[in-house]
CSV table of C-alpha atoms and ligand atoms in Angstrom, one decimal:
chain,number,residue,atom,x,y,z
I,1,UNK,CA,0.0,0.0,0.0
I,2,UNK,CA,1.0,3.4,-0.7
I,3,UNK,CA,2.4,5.2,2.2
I,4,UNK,CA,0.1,8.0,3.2
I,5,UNK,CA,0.9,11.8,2.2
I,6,UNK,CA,0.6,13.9,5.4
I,7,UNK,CA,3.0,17.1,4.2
I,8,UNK,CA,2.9,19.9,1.6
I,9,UNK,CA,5.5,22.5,0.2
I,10,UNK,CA,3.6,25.3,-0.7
I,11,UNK,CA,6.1,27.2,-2.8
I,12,UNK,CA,5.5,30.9,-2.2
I,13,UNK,CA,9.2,32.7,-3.2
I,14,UNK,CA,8.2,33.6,-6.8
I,15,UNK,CA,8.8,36.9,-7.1
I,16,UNK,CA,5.4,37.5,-8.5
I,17,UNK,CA,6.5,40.3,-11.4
I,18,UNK,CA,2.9,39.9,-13.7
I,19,UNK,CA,1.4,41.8,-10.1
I,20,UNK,CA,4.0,44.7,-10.1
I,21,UNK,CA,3.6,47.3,-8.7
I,22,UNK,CA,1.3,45.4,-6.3
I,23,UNK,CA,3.9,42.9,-5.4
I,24,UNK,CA,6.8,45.0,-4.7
I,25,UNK,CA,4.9,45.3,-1.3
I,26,UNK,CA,2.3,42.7,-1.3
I,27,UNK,CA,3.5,38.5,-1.4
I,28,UNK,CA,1.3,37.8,-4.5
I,29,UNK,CA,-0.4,35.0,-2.4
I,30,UNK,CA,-2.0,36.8,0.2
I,31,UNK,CA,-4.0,39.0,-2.6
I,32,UNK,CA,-7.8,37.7,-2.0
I,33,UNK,CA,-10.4,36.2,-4.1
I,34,UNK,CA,-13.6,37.8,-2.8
I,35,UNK,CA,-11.9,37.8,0.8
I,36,UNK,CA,-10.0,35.0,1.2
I,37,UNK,CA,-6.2,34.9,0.4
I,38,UNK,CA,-5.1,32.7,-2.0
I,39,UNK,CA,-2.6,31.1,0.1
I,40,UNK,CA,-6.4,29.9,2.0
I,41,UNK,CA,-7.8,28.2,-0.8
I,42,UNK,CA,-4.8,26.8,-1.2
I,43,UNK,CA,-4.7,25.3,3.0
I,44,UNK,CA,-8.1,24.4,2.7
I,45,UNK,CA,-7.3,22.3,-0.3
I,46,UNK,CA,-4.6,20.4,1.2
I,47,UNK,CA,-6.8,19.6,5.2
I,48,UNK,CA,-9.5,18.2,3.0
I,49,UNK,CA,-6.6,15.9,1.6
I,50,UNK,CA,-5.4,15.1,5.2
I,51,UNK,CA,-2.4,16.8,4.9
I,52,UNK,CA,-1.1,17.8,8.4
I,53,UNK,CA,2.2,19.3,7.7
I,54,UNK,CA,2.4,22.8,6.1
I,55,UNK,CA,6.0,24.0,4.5
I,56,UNK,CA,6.2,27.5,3.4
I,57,UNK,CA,9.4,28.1,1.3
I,58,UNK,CA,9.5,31.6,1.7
I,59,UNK,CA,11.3,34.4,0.7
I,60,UNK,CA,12.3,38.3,1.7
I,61,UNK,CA,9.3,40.4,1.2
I,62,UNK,CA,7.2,37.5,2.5
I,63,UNK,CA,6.4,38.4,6.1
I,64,UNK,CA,3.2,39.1,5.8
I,65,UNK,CA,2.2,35.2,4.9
I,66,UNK,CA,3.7,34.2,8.0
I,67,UNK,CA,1.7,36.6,10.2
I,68,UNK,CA,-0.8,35.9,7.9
I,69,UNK,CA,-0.8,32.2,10.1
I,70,UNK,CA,-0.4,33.7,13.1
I,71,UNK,CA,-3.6,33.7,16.0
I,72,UNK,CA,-4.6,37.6,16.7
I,73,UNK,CA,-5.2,37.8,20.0
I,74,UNK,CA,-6.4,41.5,19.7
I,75,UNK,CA,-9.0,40.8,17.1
I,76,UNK,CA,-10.2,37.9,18.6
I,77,UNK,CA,-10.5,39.7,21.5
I,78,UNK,CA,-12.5,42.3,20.3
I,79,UNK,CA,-14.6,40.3,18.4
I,80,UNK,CA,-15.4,38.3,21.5
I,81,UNK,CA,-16.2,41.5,23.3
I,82,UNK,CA,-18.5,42.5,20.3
I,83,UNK,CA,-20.2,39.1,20.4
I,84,UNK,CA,-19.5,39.2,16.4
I,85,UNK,CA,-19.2,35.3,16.7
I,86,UNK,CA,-19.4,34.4,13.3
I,87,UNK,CA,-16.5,37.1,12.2
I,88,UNK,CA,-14.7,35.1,14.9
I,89,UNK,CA,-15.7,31.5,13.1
I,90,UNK,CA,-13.8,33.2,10.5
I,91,UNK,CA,-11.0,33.7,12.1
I,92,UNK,CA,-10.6,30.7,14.0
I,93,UNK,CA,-10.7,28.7,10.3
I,94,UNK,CA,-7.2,30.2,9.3
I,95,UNK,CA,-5.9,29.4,12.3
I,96,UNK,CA,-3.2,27.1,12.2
I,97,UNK,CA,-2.2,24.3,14.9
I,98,UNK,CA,1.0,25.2,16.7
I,99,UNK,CA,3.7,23.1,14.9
I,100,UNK,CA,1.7,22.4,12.0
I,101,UNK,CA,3.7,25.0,9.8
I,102,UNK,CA,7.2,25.3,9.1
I,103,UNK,CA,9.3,28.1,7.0
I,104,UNK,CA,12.0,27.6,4.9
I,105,UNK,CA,13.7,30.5,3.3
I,106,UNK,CA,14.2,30.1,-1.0
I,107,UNK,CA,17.4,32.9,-1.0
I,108,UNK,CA,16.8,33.6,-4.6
I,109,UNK,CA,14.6,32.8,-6.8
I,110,UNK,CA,16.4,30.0,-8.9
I,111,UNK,CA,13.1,28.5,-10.3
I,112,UNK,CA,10.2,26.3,-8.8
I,113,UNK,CA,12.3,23.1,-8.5
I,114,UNK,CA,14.6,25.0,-6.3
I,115,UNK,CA,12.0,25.9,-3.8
I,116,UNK,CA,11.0,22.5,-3.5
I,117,UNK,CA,14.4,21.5,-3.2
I,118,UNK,CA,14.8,23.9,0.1
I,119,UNK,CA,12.4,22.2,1.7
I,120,UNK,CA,13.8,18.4,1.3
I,121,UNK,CA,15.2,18.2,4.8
I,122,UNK,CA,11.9,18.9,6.8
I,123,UNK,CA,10.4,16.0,3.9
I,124,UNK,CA,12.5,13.6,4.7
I,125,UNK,CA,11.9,10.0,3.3
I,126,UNK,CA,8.3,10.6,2.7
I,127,UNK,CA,6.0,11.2,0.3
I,128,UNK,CA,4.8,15.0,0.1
I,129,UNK,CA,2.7,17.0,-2.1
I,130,UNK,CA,3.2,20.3,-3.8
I,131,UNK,CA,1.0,22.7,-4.0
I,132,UNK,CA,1.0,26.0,-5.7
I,133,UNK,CA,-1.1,28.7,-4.5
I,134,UNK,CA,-1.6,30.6,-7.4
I,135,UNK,CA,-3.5,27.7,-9.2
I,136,UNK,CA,-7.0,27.8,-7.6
I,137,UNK,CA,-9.1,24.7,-8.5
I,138,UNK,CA,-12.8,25.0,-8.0
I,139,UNK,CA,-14.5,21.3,-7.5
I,140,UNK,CA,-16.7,20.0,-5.6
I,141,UNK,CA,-14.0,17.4,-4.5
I,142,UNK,CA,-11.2,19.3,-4.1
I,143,UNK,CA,-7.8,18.8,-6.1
I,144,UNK,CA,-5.5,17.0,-4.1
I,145,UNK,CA,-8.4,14.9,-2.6
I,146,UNK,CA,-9.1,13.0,-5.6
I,147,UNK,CA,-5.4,12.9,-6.1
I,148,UNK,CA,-4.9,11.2,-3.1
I,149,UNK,CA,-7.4,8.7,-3.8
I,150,UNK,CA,-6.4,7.9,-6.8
I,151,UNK,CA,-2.1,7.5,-5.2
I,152,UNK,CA,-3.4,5.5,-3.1
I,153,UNK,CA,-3.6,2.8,-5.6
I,154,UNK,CA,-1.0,3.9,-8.0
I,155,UNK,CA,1.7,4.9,-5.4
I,156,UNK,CA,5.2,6.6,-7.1
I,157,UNK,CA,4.5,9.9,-8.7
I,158,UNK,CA,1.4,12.1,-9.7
I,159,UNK,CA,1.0,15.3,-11.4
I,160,UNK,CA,-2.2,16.8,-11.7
I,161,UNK,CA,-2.9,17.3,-15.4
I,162,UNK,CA,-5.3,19.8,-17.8
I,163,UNK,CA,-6.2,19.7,-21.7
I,164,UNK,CA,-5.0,23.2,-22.6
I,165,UNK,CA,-5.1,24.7,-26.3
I,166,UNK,CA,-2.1,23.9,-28.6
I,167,UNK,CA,-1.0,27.7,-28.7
I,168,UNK,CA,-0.7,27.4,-25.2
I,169,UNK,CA,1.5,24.7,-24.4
I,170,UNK,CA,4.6,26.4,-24.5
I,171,UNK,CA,3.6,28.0,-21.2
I,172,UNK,CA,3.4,24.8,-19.4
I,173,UNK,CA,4.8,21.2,-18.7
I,174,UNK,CA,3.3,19.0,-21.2
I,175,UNK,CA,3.2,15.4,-20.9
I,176,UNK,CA,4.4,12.8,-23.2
I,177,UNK,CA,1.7,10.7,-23.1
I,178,UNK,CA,2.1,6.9,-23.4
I,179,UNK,CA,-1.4,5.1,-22.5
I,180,UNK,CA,-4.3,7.3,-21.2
I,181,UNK,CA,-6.6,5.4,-19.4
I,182,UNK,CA,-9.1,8.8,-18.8
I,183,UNK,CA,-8.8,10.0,-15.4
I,184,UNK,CA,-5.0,8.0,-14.8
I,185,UNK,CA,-2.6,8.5,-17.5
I,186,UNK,CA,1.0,6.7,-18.1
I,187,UNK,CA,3.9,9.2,-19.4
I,188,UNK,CA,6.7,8.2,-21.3
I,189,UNK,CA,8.4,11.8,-20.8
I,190,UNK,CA,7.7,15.3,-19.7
I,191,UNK,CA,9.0,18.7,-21.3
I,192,UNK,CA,8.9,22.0,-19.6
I,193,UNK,CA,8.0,25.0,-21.7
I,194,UNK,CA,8.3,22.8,-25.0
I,195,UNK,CA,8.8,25.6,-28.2
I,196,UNK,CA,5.9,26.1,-30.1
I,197,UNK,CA,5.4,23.2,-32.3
I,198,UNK,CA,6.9,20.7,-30.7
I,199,UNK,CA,4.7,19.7,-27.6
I,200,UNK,CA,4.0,16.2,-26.9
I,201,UNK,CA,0.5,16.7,-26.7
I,202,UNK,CA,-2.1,19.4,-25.1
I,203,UNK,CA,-1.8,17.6,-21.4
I,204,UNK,CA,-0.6,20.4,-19.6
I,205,UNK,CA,0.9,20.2,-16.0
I,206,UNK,CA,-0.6,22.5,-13.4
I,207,UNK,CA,0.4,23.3,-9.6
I,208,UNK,CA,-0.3,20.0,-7.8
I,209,UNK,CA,2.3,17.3,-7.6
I,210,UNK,CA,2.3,14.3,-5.5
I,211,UNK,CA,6.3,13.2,-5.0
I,212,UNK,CA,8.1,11.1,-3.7
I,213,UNK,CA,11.7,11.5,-1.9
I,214,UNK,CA,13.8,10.3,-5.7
I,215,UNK,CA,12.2,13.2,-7.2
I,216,UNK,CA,13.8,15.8,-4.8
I,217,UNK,CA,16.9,13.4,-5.0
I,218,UNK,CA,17.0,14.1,-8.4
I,219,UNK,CA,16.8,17.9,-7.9
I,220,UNK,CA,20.4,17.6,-5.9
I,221,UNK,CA,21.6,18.4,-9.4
I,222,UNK,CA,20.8,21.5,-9.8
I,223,UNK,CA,20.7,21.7,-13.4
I,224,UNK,CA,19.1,24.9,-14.8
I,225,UNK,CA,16.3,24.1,-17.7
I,226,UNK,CA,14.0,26.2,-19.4
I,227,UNK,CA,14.4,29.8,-18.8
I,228,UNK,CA,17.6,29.4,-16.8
I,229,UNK,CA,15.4,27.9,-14.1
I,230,UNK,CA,15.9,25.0,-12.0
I,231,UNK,CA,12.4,23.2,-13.2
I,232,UNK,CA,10.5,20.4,-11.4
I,233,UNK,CA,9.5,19.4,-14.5
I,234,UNK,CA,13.0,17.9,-15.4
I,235,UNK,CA,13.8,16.5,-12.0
I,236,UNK,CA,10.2,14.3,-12.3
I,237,UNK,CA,10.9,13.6,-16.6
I,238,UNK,CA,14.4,11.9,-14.5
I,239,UNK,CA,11.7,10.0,-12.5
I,240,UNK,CA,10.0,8.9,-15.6
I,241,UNK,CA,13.0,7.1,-17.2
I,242,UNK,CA,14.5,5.5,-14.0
I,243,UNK,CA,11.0,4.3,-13.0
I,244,UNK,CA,8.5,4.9,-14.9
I,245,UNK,CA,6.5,5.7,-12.3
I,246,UNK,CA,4.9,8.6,-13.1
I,247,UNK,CA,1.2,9.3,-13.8
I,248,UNK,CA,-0.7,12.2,-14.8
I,249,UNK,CA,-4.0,12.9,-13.5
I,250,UNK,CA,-6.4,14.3,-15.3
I,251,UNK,CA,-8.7,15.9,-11.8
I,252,UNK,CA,-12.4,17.5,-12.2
I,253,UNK,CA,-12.6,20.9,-11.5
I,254,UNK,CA,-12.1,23.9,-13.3
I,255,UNK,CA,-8.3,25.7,-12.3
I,256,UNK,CA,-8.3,29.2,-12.5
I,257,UNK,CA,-4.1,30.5,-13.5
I,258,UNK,CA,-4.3,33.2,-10.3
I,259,UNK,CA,-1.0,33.9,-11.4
I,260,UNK,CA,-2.0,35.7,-14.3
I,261,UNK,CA,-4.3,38.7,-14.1
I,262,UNK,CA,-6.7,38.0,-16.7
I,263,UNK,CA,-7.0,34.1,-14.3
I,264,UNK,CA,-7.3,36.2,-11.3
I,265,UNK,CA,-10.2,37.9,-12.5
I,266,UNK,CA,-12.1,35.3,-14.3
I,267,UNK,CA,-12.0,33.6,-10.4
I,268,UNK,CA,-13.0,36.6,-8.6
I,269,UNK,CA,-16.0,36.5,-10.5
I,270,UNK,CA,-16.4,32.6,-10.4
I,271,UNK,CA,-15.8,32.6,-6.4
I,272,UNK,CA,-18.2,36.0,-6.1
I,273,UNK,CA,-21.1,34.0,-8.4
I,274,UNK,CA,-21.0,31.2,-5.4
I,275,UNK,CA,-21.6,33.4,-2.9
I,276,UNK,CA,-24.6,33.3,-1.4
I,277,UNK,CA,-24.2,37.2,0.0
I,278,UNK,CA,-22.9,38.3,-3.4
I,279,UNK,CA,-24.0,36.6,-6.0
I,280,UNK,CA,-27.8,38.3,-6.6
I,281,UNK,CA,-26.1,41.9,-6.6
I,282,UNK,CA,-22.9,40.7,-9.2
I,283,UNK,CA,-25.3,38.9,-11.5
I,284,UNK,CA,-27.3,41.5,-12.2
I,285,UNK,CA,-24.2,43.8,-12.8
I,286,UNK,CA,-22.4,41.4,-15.3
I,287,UNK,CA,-26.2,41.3,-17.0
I,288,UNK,CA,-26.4,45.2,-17.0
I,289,UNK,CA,-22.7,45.7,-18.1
I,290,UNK,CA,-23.3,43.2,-21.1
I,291,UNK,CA,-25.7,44.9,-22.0
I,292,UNK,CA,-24.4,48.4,-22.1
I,293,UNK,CA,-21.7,46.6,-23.6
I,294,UNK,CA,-23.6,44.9,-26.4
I,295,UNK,CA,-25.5,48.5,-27.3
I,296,UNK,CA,-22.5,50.5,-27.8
I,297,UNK,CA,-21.2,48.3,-30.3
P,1,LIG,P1,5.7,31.5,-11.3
P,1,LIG,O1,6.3,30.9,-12.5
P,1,LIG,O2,4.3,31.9,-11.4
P,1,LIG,O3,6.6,32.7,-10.9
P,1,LIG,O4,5.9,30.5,-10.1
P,1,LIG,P2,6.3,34.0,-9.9
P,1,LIG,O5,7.6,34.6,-9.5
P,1,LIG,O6,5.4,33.5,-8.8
P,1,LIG,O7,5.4,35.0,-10.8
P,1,LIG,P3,5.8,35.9,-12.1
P,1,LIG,O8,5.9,34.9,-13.2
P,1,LIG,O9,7.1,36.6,-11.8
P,1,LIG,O10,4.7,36.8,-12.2
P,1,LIG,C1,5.1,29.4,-9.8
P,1,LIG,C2,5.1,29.1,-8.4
P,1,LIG,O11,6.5,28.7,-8.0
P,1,LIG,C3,6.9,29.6,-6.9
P,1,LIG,C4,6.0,30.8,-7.0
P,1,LIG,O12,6.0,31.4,-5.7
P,1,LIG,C5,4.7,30.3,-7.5
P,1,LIG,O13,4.0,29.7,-6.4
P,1,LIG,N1,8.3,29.9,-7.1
P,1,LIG,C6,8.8,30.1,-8.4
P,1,LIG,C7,9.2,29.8,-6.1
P,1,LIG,O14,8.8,29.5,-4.9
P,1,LIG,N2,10.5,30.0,-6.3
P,1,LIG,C8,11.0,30.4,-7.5
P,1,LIG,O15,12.2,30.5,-7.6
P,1,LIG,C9,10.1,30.4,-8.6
């Protein structure tokens, strides 16, 4: 049987340059969807998968995640005094257990396989998942759930996987697929950031990775890939040909790219339809702006 996946990195040292000038003071994953960081959907995600260690690989500028996890005694306080209990129901769900979150500082930003990297001595000989904050999956399962089910019976390696138009494979890691068997596909290689033209297929890679320890083992290399980058993407394509024990997952959900602004606003209006306290008042503005829209062309 698989052994069970109780951590997650959450790399969060990017340097976040398609938010500037927001994120020369603001870590890109504490901006809010509606009014809930992204770093939260990103938490709440990993509980539902039983994940019960968090590991932050951080970097300067980032203090405001870590207080971000931090009780506030103050607030609480004041809340309490105010009897505002369900403001304080709030709070107490982004509370995190003492011990239950670790830091690990990324000193520059060499590329996402180097974060992960930085974390591999609070991994240990484990499997862990990786999760990155600014992919937001909306499902009524959530992400790493069903990818945790489905490890369960596969063991080894999983990466969470998305049909994404042809044009647009050069901005991801595309599988090379070798049997597809729907939800659980078999790889024979993985490319990061293939040129145009030369992608594998349309199965894109997005931010949620199931490991295990060889993977970051691999990353002890420290060879730079695409963009000058120390990529994930190569250390698990190593995986592939000394194991083959790789699968992609195709999950359901729809994944908003957080990262980018055009994602970020598609999801603030997705998460802002589901709310029951905003949704009445934002439908009727997307109606009425369609519509001014529609006459003045
Ligand atoms: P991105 O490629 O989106 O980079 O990283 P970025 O720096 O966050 O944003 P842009 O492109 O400059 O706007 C994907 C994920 O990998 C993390 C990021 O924090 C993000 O969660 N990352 C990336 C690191 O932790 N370290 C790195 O060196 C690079």
């Amino acid at each position: 049987m698989a052994q069970k996946v109780t951590k997650a990195i959450f790399p969060v040292a990017g340097l976040g340059t398609r938010f500037l000038p927001a994120t020369k003071s603001v870590p890109k994953e504490i901006m809010t969807l509606v009014d809930r960081p992204l770093i939260q959907y990103a938490i709440d995600e990993a509980r539902a998968a039983g994940i019960k260690e968090f590991i932050f690989v951080t970097s300067r500028g980032k203090g405001a995640l870590e207080d971000y996890f931090d009780h506030a005694p103050q607030l609480e306080a004041e809340l309490e005094r105010k009897g505002k209990t369900d403001l304080l129901d709030v709070l107490n769900e982004t509370n995190m257990e003492s011990g239950a979150v670790a830091y690990v500082r990324q000193h520059m930003a060499k590329g996402l396989g180097h974060a992960v990297w930085c974390a591999r001595r609070l991994v240990g000989n484990e499997p862990v998942a990786v999760l990155l904050p600014d992919d937001v999956i909306a499902a009524e399962k959530p992400c790493l759930q069903q990818m945790v089910e489905a490890y369960e019976e596969t063991g080894g390696n999983m990466v969470a996987a998305m049909e994404v138009p042809e044009a647009k494979t050069s901005s991801y890691g595309v599988l090379d697929v070798k049997e597809d068997h729907g939800n659980l596909v078999s790889v024979n290689g993985m490319v990061e950031k293939p040129k145009a033209g030369t992608a594998p297929s349309n199965l894109a890679v997005i931010g949620r990775y199931i490991l295990t320890p060889k993977v970051l083992d691999n990353l002890n290399a420290m060879e730079e890939g695409a963009g000058g980058e120390i990529q994930l993407t190569d250390a698990i394509a190593k995986e592939i040909a000394a194991s083959d024990d790789v699968y992609g997952f195709r999950f359901r959900g729809q994944r908003f790219d957080c990262g980018s602004k055009a994602g970020f606003l598609q999801a603030t209006v997705a998460f802002g339809l589901q709310r029951p306290d905003l949704k009445d008042e934002l439908e009727q503005y997307l109606v009425e702006l369609a519509a001014v829209r529609q006459a003045a062309q």
